[in-house]
CSV table of C-alpha atoms in Angstrom, one decimal:
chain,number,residue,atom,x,y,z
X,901,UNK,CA,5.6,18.7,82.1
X,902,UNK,CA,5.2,18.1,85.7
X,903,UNK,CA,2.7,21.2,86.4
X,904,UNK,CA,0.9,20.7,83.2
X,905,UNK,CA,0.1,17.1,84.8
X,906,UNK,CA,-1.1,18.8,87.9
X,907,UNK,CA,-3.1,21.1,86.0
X,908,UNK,CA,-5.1,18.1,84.6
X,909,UNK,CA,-5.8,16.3,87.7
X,910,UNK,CA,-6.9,19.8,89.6
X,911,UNK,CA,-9.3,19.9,87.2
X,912,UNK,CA,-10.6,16.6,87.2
X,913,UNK,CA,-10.6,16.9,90.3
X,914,UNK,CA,-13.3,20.0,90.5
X,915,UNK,CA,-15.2,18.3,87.7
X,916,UNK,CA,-16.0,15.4,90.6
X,917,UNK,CA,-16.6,18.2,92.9
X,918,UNK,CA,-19.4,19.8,91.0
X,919,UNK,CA,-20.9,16.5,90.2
X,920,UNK,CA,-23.4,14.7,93.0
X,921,UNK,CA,-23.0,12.1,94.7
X,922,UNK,CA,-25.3,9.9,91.9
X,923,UNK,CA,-23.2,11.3,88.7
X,924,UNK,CA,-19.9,10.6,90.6
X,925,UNK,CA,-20.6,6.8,91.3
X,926,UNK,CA,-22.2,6.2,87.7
X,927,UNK,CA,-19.0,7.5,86.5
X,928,UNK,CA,-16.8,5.7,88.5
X,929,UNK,CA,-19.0,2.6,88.0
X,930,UNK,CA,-18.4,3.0,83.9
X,931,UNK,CA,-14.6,3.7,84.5
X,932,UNK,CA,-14.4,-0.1,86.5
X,933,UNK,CA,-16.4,-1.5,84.0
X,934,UNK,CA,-14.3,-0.3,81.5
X,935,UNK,CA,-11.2,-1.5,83.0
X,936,UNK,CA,-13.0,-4.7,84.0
X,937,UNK,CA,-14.2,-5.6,80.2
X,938,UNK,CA,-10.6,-5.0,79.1
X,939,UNK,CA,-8.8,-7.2,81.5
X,940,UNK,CA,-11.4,-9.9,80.8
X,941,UNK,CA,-10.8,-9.5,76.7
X,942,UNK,CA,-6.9,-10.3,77.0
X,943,UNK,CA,-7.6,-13.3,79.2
X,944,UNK,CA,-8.3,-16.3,76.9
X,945,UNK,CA,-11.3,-17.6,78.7
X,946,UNK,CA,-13.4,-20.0,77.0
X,947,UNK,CA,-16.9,-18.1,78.0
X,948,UNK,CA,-15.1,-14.7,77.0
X,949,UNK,CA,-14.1,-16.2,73.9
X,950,UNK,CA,-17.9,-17.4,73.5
X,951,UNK,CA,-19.1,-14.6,74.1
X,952,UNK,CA,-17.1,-12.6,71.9
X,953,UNK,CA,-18.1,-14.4,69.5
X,954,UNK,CA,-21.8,-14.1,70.2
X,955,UNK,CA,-21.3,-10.0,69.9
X,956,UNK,CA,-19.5,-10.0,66.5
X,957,UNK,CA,-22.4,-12.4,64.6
X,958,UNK,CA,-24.9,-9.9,65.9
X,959,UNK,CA,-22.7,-7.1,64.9
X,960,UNK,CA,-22.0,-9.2,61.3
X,961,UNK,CA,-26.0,-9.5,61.1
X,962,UNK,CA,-26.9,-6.7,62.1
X,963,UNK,CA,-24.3,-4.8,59.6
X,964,UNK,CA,-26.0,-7.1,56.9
X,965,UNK,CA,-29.4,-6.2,57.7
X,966,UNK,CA,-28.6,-2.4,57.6
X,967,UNK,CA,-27.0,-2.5,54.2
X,968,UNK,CA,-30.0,-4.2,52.6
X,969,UNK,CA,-31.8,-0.8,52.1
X,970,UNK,CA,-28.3,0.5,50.6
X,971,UNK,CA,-28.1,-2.2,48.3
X,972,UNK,CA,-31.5,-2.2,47.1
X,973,UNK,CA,-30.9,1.5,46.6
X,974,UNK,CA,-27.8,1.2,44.3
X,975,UNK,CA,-29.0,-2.1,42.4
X,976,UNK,CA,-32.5,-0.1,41.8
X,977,UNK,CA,-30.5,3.0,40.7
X,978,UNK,CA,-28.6,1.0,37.9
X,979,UNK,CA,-31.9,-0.9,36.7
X,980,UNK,CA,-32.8,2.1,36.1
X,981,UNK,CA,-30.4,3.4,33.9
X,982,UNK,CA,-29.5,0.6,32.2
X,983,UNK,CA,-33.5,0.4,31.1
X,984,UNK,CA,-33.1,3.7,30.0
X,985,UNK,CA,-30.5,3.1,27.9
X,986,UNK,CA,-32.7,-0.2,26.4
X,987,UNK,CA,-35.0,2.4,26.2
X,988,UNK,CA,-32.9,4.6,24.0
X,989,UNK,CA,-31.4,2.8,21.6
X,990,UNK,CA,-34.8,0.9,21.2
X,991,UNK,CA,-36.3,4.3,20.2
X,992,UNK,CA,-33.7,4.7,18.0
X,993,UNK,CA,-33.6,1.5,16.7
X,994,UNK,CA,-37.3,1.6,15.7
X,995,UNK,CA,-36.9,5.4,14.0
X,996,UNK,CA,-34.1,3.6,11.7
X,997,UNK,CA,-36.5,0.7,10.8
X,998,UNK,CA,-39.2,3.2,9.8
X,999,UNK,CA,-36.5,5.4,8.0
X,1000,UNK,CA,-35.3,1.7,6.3
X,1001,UNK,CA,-38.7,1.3,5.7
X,1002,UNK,CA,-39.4,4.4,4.1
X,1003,UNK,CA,-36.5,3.6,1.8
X,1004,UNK,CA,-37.6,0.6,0.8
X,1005,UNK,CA,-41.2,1.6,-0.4
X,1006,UNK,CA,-39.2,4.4,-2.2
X,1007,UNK,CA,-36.8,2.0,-3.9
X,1008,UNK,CA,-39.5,-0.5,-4.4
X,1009,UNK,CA,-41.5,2.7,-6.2
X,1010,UNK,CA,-38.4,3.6,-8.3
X,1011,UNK,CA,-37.8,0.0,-9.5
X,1012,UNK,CA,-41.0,-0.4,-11.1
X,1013,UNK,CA,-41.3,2.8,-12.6
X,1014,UNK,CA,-38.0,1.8,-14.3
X,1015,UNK,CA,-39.0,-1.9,-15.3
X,1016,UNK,CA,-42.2,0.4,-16.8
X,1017,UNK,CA,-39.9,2.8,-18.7
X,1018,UNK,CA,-37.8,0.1,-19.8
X,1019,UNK,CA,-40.6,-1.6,-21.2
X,1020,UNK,CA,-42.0,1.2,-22.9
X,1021,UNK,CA,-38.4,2.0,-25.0
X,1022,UNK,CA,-37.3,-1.4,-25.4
X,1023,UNK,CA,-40.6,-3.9,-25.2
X,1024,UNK,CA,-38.5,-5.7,-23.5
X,1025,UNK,CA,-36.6,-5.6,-19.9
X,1026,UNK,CA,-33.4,-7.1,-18.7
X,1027,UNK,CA,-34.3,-9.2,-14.8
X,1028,UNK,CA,-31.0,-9.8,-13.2
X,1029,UNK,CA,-30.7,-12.9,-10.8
X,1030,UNK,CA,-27.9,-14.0,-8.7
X,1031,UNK,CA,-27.3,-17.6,-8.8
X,1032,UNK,CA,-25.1,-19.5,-6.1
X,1033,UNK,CA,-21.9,-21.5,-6.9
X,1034,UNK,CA,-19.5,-23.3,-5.4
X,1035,UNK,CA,-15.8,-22.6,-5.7
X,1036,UNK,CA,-14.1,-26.3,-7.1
X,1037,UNK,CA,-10.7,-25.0,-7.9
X,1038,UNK,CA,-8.7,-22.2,-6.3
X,1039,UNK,CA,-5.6,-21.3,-8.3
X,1040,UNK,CA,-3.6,-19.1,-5.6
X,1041,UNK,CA,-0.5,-18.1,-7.1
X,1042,UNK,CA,2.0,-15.0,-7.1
X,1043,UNK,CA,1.2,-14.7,-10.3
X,1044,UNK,CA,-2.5,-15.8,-11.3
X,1045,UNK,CA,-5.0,-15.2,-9.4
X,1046,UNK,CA,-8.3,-16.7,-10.6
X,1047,UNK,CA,-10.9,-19.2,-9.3
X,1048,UNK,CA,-13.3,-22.2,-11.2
X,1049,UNK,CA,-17.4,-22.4,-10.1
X,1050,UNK,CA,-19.3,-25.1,-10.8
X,1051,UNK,CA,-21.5,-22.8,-13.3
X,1052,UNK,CA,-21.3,-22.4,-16.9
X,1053,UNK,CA,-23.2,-21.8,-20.3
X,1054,UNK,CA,-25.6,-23.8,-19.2
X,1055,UNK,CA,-27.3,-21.8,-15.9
X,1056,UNK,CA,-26.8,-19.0,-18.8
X,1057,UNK,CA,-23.2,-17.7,-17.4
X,1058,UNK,CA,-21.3,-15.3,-20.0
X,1059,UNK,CA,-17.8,-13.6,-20.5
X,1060,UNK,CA,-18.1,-10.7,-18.5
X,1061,UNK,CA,-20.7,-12.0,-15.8
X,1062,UNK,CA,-19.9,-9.9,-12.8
X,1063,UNK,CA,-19.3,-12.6,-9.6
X,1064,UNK,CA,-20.3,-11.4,-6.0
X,1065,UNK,CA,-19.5,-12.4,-2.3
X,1066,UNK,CA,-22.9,-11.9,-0.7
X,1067,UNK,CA,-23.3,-8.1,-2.1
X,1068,UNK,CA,-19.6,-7.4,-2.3
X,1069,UNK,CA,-18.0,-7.5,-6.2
X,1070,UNK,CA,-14.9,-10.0,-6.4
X,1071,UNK,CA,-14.3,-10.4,-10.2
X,1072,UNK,CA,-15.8,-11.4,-13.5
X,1073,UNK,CA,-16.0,-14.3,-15.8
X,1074,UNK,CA,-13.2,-14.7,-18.2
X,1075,UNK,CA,-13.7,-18.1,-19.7
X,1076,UNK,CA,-16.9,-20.5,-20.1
X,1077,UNK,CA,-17.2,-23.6,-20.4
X,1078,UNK,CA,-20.7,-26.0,-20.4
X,1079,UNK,CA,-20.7,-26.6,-16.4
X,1080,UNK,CA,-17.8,-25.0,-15.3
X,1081,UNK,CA,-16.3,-20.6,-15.7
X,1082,UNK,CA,-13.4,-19.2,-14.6
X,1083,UNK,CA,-13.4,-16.1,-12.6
X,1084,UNK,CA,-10.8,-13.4,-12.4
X,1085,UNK,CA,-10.2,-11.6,-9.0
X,1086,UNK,CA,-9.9,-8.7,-8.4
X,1087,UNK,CA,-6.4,-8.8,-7.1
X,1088,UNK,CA,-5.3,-10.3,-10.1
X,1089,UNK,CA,-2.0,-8.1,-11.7
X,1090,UNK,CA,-4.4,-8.0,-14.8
X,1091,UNK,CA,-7.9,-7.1,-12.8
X,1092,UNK,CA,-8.4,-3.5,-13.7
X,1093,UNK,CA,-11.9,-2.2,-12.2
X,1094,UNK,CA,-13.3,1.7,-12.7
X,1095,UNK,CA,-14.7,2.9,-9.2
X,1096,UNK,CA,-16.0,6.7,-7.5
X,1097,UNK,CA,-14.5,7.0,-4.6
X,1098,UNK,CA,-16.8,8.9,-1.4
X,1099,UNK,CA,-17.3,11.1,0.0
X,1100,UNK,CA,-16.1,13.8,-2.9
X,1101,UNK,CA,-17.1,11.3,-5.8
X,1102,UNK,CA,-13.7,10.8,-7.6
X,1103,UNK,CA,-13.2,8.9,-9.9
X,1104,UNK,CA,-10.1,5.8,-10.7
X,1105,UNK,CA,-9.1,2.7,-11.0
X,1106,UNK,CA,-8.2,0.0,-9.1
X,1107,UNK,CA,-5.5,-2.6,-10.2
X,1108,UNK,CA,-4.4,-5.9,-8.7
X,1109,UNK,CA,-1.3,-6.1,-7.0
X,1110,UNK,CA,-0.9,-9.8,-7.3
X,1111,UNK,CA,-1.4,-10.1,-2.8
X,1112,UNK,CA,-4.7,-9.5,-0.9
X,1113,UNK,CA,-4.8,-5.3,-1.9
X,1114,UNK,CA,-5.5,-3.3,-4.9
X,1115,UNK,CA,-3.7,-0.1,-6.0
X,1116,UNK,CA,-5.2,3.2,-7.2
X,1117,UNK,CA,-3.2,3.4,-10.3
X,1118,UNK,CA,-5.5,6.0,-12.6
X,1119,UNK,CA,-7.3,9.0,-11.0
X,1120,UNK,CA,-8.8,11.8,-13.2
X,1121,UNK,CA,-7.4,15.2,-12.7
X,1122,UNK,CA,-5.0,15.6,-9.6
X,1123,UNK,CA,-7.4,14.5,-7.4
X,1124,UNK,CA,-5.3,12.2,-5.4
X,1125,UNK,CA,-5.0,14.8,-2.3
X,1126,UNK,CA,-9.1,14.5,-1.8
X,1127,UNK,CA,-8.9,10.9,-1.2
X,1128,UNK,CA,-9.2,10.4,2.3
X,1129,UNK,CA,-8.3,7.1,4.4
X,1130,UNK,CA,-11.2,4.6,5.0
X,1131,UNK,CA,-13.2,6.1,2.2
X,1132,UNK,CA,-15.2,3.5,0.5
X,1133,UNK,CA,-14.9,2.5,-2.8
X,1134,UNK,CA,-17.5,1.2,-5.1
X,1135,UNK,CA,-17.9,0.4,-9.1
X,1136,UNK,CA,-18.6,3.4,-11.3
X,1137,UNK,CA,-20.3,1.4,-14.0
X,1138,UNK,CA,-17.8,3.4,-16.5
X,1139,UNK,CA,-17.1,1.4,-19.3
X,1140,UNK,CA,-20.7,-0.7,-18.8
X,1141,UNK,CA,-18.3,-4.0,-17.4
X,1142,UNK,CA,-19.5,-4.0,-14.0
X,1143,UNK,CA,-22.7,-2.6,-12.5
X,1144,UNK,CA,-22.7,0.7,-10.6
X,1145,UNK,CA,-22.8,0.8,-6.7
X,1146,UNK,CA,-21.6,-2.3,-6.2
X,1147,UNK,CA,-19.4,-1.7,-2.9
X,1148,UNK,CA,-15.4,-3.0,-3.4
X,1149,UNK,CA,-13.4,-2.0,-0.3
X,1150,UNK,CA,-12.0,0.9,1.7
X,1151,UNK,CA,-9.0,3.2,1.1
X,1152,UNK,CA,-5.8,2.8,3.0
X,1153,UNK,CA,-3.4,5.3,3.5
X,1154,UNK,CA,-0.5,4.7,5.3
X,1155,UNK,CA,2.4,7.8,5.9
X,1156,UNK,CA,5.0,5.0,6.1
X,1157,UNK,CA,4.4,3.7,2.9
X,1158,UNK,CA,7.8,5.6,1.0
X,1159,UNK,CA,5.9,5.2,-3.0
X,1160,UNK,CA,2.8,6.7,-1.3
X,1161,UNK,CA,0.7,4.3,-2.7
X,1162,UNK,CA,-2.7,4.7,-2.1
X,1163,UNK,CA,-4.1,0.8,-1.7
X,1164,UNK,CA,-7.5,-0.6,-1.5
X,1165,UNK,CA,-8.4,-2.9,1.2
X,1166,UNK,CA,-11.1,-5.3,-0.4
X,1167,UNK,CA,-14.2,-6.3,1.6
X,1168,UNK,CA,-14.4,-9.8,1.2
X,1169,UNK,CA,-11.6,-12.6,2.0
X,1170,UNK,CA,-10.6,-13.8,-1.6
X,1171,UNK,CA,-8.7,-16.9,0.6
X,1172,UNK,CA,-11.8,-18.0,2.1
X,1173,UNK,CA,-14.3,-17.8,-0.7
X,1174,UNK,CA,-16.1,-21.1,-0.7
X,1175,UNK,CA,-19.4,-20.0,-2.3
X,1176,UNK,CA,-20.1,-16.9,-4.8
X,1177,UNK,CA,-23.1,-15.3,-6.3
X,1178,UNK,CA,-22.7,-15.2,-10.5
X,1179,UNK,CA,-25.2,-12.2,-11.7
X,1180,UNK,CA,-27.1,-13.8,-14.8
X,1181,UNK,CA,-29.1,-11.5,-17.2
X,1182,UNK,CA,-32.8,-13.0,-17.9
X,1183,UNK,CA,-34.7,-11.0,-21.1
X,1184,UNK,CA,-38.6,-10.8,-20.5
X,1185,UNK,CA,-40.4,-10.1,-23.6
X,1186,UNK,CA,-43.4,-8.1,-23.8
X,1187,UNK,CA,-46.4,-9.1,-25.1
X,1188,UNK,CA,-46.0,-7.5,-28.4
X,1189,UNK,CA,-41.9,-7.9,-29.5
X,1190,UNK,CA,-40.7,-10.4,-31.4
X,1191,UNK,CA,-38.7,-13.0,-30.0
X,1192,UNK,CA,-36.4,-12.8,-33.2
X,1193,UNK,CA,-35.6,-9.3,-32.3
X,1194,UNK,CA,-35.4,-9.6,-29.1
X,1195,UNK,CA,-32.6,-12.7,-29.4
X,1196,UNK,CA,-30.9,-10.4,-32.2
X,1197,UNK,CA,-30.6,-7.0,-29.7
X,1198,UNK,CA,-29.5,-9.8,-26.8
X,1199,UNK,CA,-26.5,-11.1,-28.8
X,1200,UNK,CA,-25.6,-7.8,-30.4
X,1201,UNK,CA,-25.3,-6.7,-26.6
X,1202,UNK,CA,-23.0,-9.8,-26.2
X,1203,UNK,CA,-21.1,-9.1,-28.9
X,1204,UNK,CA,-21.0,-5.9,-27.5
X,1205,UNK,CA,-19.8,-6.9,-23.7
X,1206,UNK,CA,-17.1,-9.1,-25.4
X,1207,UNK,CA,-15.5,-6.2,-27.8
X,1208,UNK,CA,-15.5,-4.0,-24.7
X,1209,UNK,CA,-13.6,-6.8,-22.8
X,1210,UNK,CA,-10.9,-7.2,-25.3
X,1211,UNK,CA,-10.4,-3.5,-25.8
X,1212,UNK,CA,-10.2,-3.6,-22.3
X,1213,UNK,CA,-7.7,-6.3,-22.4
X,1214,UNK,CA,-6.0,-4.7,-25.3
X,1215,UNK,CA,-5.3,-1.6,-23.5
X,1216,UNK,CA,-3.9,-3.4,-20.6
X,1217,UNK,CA,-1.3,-5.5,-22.9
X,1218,UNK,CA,-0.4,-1.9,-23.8
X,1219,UNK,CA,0.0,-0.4,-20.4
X,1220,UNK,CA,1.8,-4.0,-18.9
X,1221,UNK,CA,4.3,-3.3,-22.1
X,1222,UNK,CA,4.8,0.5,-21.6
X,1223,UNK,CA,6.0,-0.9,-17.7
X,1224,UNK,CA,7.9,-3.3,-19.1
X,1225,UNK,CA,9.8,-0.9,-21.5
X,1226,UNK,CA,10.1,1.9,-18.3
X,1227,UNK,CA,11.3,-0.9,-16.1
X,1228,UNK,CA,13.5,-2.3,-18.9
X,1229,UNK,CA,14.7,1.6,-19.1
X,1230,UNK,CA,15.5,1.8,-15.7
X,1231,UNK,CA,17.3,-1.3,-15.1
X,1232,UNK,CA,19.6,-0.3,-17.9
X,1233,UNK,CA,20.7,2.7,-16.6
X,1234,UNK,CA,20.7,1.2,-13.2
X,1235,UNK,CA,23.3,-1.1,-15.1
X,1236,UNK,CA,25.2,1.9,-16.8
X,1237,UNK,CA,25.7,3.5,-13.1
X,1238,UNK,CA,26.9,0.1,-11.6
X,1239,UNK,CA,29.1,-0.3,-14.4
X,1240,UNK,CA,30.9,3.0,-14.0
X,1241,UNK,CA,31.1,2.6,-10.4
X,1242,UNK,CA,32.9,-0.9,-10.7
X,1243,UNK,CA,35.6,1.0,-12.9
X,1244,UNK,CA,35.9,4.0,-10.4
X,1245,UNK,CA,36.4,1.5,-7.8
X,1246,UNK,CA,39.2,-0.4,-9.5
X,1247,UNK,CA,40.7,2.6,-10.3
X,1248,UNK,CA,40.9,3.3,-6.8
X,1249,UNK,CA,42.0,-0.2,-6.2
X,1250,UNK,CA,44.9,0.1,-8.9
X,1251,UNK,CA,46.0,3.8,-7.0
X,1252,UNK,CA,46.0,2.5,-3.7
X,1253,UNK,CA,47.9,-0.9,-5.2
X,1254,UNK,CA,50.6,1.5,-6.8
X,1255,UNK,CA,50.8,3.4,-3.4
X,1256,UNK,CA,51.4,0.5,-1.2
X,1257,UNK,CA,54.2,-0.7,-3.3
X,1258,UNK,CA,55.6,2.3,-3.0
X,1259,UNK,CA,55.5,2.8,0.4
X,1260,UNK,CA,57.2,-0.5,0.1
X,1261,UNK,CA,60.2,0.9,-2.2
X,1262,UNK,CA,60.6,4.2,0.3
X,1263,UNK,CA,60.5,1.9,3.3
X,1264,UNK,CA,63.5,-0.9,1.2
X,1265,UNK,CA,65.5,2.5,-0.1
X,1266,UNK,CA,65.7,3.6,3.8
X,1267,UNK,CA,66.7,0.3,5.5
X,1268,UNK,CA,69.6,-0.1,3.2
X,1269,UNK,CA,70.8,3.5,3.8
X,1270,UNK,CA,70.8,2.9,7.6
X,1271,UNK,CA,72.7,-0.4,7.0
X,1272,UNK,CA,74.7,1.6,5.0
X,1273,UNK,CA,76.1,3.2,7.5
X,1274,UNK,CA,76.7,0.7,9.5
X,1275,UNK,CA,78.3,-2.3,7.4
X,1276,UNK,CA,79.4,-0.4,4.1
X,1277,UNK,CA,83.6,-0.5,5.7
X,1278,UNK,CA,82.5,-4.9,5.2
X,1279,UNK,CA,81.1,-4.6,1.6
X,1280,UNK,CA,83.2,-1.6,0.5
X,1281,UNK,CA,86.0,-3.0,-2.1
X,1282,UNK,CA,89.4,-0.2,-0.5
X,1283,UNK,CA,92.3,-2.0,-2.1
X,1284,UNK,CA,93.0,-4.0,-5.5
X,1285,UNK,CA,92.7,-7.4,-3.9
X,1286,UNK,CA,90.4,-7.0,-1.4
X,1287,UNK,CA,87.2,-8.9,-1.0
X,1288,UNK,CA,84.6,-6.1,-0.9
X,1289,UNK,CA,82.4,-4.8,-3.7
X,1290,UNK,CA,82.3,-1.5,-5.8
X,1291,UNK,CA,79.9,0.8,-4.5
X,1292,UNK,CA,76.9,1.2,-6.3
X,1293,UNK,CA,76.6,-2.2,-7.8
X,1294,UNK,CA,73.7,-4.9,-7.1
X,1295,UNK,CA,76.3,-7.2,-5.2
X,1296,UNK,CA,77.1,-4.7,-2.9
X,1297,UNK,CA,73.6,-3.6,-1.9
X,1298,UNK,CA,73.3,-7.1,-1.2
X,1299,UNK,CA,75.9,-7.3,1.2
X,1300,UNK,CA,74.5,-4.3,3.1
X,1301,UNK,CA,71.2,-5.9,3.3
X,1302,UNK,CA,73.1,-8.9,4.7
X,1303,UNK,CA,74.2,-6.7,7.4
X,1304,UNK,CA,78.4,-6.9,5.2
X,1305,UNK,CA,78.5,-11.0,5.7
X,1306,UNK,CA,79.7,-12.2,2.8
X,1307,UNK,CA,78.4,-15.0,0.8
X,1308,UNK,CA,81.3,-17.5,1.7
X,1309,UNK,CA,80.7,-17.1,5.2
């Protein structure tokens, strides 16, 4: 350590050698200043501490004023981007509207060439309207599940009139009255609703559960596996009860679920309905059909709707019984297995019963042969007048389980 520190100053030593005379005292000026600035910064003087302070607001300003350009750089860069983004999704919003557009000329198109057709088979047309009304009477129960509007036969409300929550389906009319209906939900246990289900078009029925869901209880074919989870499902118009494409909910699948139950999560909030949309058929007449005819064809069609609702009603009385019988079925021999369980359990209850008191007579049997042993010279009759007891009798196991005292002692 020594000669490495001797090494050092040698050379620093021939690096003031080779210097002048001018390099040697600016260096040796700087060193003292050095030393000098130092000192002064430990000594807490109050024009050091001034000026101290004077050098860090310049450096503090000065800092600021460089990182301007920096700043303005960054914040420039993410304008930038963040209008290019606007940018994008504007262009893409605006190739959506014309797409939209484009549909809606199409569907526009489409309608009136079917009012046209219609009016060329039938003379006359069917104009559906959607009327508003207000939900006076919620019956929320576990076991009914049905709501009164304020609308009836008078704003032309029939059995069957399909009821909407903005363009969502929630049920139909069941009964009318003159200013009042009464709507069954779709969760209702007796709500049974024909649907396709996307994207691979099958086709079922949804049924009530009597709580916010509906079940998938009928599916054509074994098409259960092609049902995939958040597919939507919306009416098939089978059966000519509710209107086709008229969106319901979205399929839930859940792997815990042990019955594998494949449940429909409605769209709208059947809690929180406040105001619905009632559908309402309006016949327009062309100019040359009678109006007799044309009231004749509208209540054979309500005649019609109304058979098809109590077939339909029919046929779920029929399936409701054939769960009742199953159920019924199934308890009973639910009841059958208890029963037979109860008597293999007392069985076993009688065996174990019978072994304990057993055990009992073995454990009696070998206490009064080790006291035997021991006290049968006390209870032992030996002579003609003694006091003891003839072996074998009851008195004389008694003795031995008195340990040979006798009973007058």
């Amino acid at each position: 350590m020594a000669s490495s520190r001797d090494d050092f100053i040698i050379a620093i030593r021939s690096a003031f050698l080779k210097k002048s005379t001018k390099q040697k005292f600016s260096l040796l000026t700087l060193a003292f200043l050095s030393i000098f600035i130092i000192v002064l910064s430990n000594l807490n003087l109050k024009p050091v501490i001034l000026l101290k302070s004077a050098i860090k607001e310049v450096v503090y300003r000065s800092s600021f004023i460089v990182s301007i350009p920096e700043n303005l750089i960054i914040s420039s860069y993410f304008n930038v981007s963040e209008y290019t983004t606007y940018f994008k999704k504007f262009q893409n919003t605006k190739e959506e509207l014309e797409k939209l557009k484009s549909e809606n000329i199409s569907s526009e198109i489409i309608k009136s060439e079917n009012e046209e057709l219609k009016n060329l088979i039938d003379g006359y047309i069917f104009s559906k309207n959607k009327i508003l009304a207000k939900v006076i009477v919620d019956h929320d129960s576990p076991f009914l599940k049905t709501i009164i509007i304020n609308k009836g036969s008078k704003e032309n409300i029939k059995i069957g009139t399909n009821i909407y929550d903005r363009n969502y389906l929630v049920g139909r009319v069941i009964e009318v009255n003159f200013k009042t209906s009464r709507v069954l939900l779709l969760t209702d246990l007796n709500s049974s609703v024909p649907v396709s289900i996307t994207p691979n078009n099958v086709q079922a029925i949804i049924v009530g559960n009597g709580d916010t869901n509906g079940e998938i209880k009928y599916i054509k074919g074994n098409f259960i596996n092609e049902i995939e989870n958040n597919s939507i499902a919306y009416t098939s118009g089978t059966g000519s009860i509710f209107d086709s494409g008229t969106p319901v909910g979205r399929v839930k699948l859940n792997d815990e679920n042990p019955s594998k139950k494949v449940l429909i999560d409605f769209y709208s909030d059947f809690s929180q309905l406040k105001y619905v949309y009632a559908e309402i058929e309006n016949i327009i007449a062309s100019e040359d059909e009678d109006s007799d005819s044309i009231e004749e064809t509208a209540s054979t069609n309500t005649e019609k709707i109304k058979l098809d609702l109590i077939n339909e009603e029919v046929e779920i009385f029929k399936e409701s019984n054939l769960k009742f019988i199953e159920e019924n079925e199934s308890l009973k021999k639910d009841k059958n297995n208890l029963i037979e369980q109860l008597s293999i359990l007392q069985k076993e209850n009688e065996l174990q019963k019978n072994t304990i008191n057993q055990n009992n007579i073995d454990k009696e049997e070998l206490e009064f042969l080790r006291l035997n042993l021991i006290y049968s010279h006390k209870c032992q009759s030996k002579k003609l007048f003694s006091s003891g007891f003839k072996v074998g009798t009851k008195e004389y196991k008694d003795c031995i389980m008195r340990k040979g005292k006798m009973l007058n002692d």
